Short mmCIF file of C-alpha atoms in Angstrom, two decimals:
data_model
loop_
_atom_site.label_atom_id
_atom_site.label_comp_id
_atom_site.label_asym_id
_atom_site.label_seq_id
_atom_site.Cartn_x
_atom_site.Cartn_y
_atom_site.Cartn_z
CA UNK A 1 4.38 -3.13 2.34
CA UNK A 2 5.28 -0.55 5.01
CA UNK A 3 7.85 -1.74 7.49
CA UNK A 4 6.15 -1.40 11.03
CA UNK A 5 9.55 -0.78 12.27
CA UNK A 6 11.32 2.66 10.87
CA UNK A 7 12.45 4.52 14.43
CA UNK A 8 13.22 8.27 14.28
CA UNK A 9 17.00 8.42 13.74
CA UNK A 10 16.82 5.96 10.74
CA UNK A 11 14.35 8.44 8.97
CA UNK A 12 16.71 11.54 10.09
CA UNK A 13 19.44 9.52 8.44
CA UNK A 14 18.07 9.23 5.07
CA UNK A 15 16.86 12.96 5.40
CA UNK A 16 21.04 13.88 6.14
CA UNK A 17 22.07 11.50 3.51
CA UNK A 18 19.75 13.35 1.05
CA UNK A 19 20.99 16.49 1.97
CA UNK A 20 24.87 16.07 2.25
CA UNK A 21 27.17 18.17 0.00
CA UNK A 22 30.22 17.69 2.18
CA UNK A 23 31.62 14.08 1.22
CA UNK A 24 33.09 13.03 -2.34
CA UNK A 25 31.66 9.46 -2.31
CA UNK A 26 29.30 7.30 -0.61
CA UNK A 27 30.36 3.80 0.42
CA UNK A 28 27.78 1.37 0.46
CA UNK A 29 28.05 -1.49 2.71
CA UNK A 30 25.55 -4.45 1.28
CA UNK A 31 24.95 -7.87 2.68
CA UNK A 32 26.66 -10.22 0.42
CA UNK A 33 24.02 -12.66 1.47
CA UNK A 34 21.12 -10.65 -0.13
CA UNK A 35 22.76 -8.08 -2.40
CA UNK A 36 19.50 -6.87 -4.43
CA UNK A 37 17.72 -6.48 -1.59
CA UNK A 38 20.16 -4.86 1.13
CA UNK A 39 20.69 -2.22 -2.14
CA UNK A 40 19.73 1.86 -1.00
CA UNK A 41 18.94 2.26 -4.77
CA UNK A 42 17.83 5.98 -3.40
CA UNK A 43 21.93 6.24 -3.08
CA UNK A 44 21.87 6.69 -6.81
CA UNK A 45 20.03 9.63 -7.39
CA UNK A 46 23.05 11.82 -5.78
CA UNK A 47 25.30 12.12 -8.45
CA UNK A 48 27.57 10.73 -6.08
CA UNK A 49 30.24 7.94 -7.11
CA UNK A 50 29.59 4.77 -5.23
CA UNK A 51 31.57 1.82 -3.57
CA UNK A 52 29.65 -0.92 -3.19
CA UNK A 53 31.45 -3.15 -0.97
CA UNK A 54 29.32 -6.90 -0.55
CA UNK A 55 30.52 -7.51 3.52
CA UNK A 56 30.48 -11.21 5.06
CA UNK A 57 30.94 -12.41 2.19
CA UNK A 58 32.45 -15.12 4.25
CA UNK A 59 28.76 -16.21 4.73
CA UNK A 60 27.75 -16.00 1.22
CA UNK A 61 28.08 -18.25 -1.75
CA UNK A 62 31.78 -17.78 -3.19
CA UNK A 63 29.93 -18.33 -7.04
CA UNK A 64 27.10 -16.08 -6.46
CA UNK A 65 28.71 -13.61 -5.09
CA UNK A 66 31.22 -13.23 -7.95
CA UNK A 67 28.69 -12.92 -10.45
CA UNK A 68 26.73 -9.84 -8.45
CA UNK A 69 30.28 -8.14 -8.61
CA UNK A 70 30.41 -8.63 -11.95
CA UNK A 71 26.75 -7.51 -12.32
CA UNK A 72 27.57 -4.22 -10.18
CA UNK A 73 30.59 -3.46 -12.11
CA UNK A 74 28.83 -3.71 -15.32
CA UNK A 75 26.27 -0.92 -13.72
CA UNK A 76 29.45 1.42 -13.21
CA UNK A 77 30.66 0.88 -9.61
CA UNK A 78 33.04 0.02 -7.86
CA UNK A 79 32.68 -3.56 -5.93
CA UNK A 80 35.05 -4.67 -3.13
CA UNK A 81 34.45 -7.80 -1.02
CA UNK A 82 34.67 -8.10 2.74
CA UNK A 83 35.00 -10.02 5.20
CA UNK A 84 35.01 -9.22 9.45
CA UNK A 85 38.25 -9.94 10.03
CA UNK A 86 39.95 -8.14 6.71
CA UNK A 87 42.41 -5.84 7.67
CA UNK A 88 43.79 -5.08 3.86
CA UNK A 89 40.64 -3.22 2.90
CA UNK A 90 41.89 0.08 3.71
CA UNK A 91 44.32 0.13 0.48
CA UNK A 92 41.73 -1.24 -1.60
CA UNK A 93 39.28 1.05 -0.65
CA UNK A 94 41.45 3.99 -1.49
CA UNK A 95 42.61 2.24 -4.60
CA UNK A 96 38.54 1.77 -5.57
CA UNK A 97 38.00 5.44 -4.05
CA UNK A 98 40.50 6.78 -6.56
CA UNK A 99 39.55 4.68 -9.35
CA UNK A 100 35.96 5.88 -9.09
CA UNK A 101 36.50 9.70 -8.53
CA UNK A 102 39.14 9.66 -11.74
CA UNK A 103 36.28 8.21 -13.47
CA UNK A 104 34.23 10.45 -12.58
CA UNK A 105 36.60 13.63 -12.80
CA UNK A 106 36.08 14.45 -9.24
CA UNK A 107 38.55 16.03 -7.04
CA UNK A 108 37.74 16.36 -3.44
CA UNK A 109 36.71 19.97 -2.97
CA UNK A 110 37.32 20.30 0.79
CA UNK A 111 40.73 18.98 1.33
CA UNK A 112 43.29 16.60 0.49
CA UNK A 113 41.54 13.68 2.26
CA UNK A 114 38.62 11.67 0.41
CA UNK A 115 35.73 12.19 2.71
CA UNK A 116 33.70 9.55 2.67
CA UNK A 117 30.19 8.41 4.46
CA UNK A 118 29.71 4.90 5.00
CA UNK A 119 26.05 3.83 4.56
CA UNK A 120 23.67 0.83 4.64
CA UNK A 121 21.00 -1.18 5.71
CA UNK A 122 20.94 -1.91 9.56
CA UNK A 123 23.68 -4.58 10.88
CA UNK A 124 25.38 -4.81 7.53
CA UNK A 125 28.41 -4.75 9.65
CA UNK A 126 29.37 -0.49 8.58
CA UNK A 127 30.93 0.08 11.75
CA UNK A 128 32.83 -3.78 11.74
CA UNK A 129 34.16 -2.42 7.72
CA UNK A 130 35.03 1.28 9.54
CA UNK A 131 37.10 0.02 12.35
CA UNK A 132 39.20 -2.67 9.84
CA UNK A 133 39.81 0.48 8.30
CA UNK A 134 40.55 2.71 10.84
CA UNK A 135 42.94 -0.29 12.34
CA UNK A 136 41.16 -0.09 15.73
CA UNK A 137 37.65 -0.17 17.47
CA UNK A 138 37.04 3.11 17.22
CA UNK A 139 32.85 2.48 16.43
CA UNK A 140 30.68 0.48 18.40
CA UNK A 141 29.53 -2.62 17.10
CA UNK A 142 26.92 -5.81 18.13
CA UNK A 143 25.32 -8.28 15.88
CA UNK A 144 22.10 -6.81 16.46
CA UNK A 145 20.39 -3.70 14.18
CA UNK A 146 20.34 0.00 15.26
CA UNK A 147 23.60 0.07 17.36
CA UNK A 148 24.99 2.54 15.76
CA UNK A 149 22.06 6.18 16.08
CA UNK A 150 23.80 8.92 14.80
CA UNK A 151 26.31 9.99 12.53
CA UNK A 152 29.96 9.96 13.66
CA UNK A 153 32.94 11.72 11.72
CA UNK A 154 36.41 9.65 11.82
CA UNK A 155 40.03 11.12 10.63
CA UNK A 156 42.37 8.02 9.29
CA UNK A 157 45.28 10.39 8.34
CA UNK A 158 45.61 12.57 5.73
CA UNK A 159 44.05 10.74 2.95
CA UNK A 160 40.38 9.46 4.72
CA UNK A 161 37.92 10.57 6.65
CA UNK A 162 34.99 8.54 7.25
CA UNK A 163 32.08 9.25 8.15
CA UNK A 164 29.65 6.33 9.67
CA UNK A 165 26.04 6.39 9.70
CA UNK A 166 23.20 4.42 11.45
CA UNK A 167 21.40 1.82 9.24
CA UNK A 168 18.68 2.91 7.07
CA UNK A 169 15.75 1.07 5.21
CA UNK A 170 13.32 2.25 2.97
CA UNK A 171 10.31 2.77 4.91
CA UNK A 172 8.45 0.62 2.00
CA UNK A 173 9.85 -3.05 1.18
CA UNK A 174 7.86 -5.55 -0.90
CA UNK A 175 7.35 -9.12 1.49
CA UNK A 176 10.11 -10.69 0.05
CA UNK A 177 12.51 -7.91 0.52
CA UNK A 178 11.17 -8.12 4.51
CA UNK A 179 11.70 -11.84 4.77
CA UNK A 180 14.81 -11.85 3.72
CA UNK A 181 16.21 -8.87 5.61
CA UNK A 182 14.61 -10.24 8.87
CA UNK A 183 16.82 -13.73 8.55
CA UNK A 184 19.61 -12.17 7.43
CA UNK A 185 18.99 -10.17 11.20
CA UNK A 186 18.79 -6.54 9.44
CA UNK A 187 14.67 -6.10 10.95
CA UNK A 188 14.87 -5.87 14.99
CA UNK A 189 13.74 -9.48 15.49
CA UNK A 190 11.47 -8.99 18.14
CA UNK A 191 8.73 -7.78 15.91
CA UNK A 192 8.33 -11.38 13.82
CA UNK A 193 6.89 -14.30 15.27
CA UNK A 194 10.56 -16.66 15.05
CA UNK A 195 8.51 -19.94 14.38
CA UNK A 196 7.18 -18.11 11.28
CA UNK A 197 10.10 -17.05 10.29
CA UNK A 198 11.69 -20.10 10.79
CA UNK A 199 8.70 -22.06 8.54
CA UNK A 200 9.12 -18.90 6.06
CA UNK A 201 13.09 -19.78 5.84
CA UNK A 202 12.73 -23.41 5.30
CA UNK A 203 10.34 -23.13 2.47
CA UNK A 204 11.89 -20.89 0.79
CA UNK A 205 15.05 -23.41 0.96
CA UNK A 206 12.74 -25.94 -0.38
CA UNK A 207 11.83 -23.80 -2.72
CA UNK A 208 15.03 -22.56 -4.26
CA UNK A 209 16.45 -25.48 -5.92
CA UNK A 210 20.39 -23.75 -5.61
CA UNK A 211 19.59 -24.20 -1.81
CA UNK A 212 18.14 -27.76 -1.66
CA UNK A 213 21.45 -29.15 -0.52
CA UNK A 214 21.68 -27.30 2.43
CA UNK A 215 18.85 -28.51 4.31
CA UNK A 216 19.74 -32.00 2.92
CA UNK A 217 22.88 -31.65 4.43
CA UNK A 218 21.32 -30.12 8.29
CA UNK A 219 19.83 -33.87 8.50
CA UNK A 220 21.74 -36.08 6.35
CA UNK A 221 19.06 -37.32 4.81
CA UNK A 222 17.65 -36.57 0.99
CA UNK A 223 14.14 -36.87 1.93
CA UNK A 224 13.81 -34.50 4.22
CA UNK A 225 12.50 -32.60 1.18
CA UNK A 226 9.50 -34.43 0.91
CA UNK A 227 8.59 -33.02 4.44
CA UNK A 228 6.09 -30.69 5.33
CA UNK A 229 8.12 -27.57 7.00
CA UNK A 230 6.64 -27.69 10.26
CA UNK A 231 7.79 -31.48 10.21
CA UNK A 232 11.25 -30.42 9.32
CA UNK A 233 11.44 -27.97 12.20
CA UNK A 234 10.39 -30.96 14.80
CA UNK A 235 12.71 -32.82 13.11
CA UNK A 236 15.42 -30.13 13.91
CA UNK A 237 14.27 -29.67 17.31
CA UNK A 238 14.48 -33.66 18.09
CA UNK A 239 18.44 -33.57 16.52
CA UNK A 240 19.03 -30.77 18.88
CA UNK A 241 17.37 -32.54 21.84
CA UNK A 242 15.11 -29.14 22.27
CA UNK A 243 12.06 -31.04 24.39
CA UNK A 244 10.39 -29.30 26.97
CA UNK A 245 9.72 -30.75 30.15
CA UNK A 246 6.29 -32.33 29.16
CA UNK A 247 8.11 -34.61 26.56
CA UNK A 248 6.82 -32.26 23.70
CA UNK A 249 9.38 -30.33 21.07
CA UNK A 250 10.25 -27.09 22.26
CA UNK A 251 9.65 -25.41 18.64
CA UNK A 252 9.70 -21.87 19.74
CA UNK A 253 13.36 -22.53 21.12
CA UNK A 254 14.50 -24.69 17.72
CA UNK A 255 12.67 -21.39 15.35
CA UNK A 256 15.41 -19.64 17.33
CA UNK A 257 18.05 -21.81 17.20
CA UNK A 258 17.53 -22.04 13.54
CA UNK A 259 17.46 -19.13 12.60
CA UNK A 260 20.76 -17.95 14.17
CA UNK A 261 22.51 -21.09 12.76
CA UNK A 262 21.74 -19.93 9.63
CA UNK A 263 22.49 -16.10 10.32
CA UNK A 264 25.96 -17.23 11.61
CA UNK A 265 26.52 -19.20 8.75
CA UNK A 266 26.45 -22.71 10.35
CA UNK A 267 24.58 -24.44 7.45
CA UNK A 268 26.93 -23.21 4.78
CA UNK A 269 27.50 -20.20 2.78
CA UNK A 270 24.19 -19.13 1.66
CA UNK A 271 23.30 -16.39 -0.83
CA UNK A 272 19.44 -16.21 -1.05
CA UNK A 273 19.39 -14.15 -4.37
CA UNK A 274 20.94 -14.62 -7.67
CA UNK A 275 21.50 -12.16 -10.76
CA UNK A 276 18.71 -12.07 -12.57
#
């Protein structure tokens, strides 16, 4: 479907990323969370070689994601895994950098520096992964999308530059590429209804049986998968004592409250996709 929400400096990023000649490898950061579909599979048609590097993987399922780094490196790149607070990335990333441009019998034609530019889908955390590497909070950052609008070149010393961009989508996603970007936080959330999204979320945990456990273990209870969803969000919003002041459940505040438990990792770590 087209995304209704594709501002102007995402679609001038794509257009620079298409055009760029000056860097000797892209770094993509993907969300280790939903690595298929936070994939810019547009990235591959540069002849460029590409880090993939699957960030908070903190959040994500430790098994899962093991077995997409496995499937990446089988595809020819190089896969590193990230967390926020990782300050050792640095030396891997050069070691990857290296690894890949040998590979590929690329030198960096500019300098004796590997320039790099640092791409991926909005609040993947690019500019979190830049400043571990640079050492210091040198970029912006917010756990929100579209903090960071235009590209920004950084010198580490003499063996990386970086360059970081804002977060780009493809301005066509399938539904199920949309869902899962929007609870993973990369869609601006006010454009989604949050009690949808919410109902959306806990089917599709119903539905998955590698994710069954975690709503069992939100309520303690086995049989809260017998529950309609919209039961299993008043259920939520009772355990959180969300009631408005009538007495009723206040199920527009629980959608919320759900959905950035799970986004902050509070019901476990979650991968919503598997290698297929």
């Amino acid at each position: 479907m087209a995304l209704k929400w594709y501002p102007g400096h995402m679609s001038k990023t794509k257009h620079d990323i298409e055009n760029t000649k000056i860097v000797d490898a892209i770094v993509e950061v993907l969300d280790a969370r939903a690595p298929s579909s936070s994939r810019g599979v547009f990235l591959n048609k540069f002849n460029k070689p590409i880090v993939l590097v699957l960030n908070k993987s903190d959040l994500a399922c430790d098994i899962l994601s093991k077995e997409w780094s496995v499937f990446f490196k089988n595809q020819n790149f190089e896969v590193l895994t990230a967390v926020s607070n990782l300050k050792s990335i640095r030396n891997r990333l050069l070691i990857s950098l290296r690894k890949i441009c040998r590979r590929n019998e690329i030198k960096s034609k500019f300098n004796k520096a590997f320039r790099v530019i640092v791409v991926g889908v909005p609040n993947s955390g690019k500019s979190s992964f830049i400043n571990n590497i640079l050492g210091k909070k040198r970029v912006k950052t917010e756990n929100r999308p579209g903090v960071t609008l235009k590209n920004s070149w950084h010198v580490l010393d003499n063996e990386l530059e970086i360059c970081d961009t804002p977060g780009v989508l493809s301005p066509k996603i399938n539904d199920d590429t949309e869902f899962k970007l929007n609870v993973l936080g990369v869609i601006k959330n006010t454009l989604y209804d949050r009690e949808i999204l919410a109902l959306k979320l806990i089917d599709f945990l119903k539905r998955n049986e590698f994710l069954n456990d975690f709503l069992v273990n939100i309520f303690k209870n086995p049989d809260v998968l017998n529950l309609e969803s919209n039961l299993i969000l008043t259920k939520f919003a009772i355990s959180r004592n969300l009631i408005s002041p009538g007495g009723a459940e206040n199920i527009n505040l629980a959608s919320e409250i759900f959905l950035n438990d799970f986004k902050k990792g509070k019901f476990g770590k979650i991968t919503l996709e598997t290698v297929t």
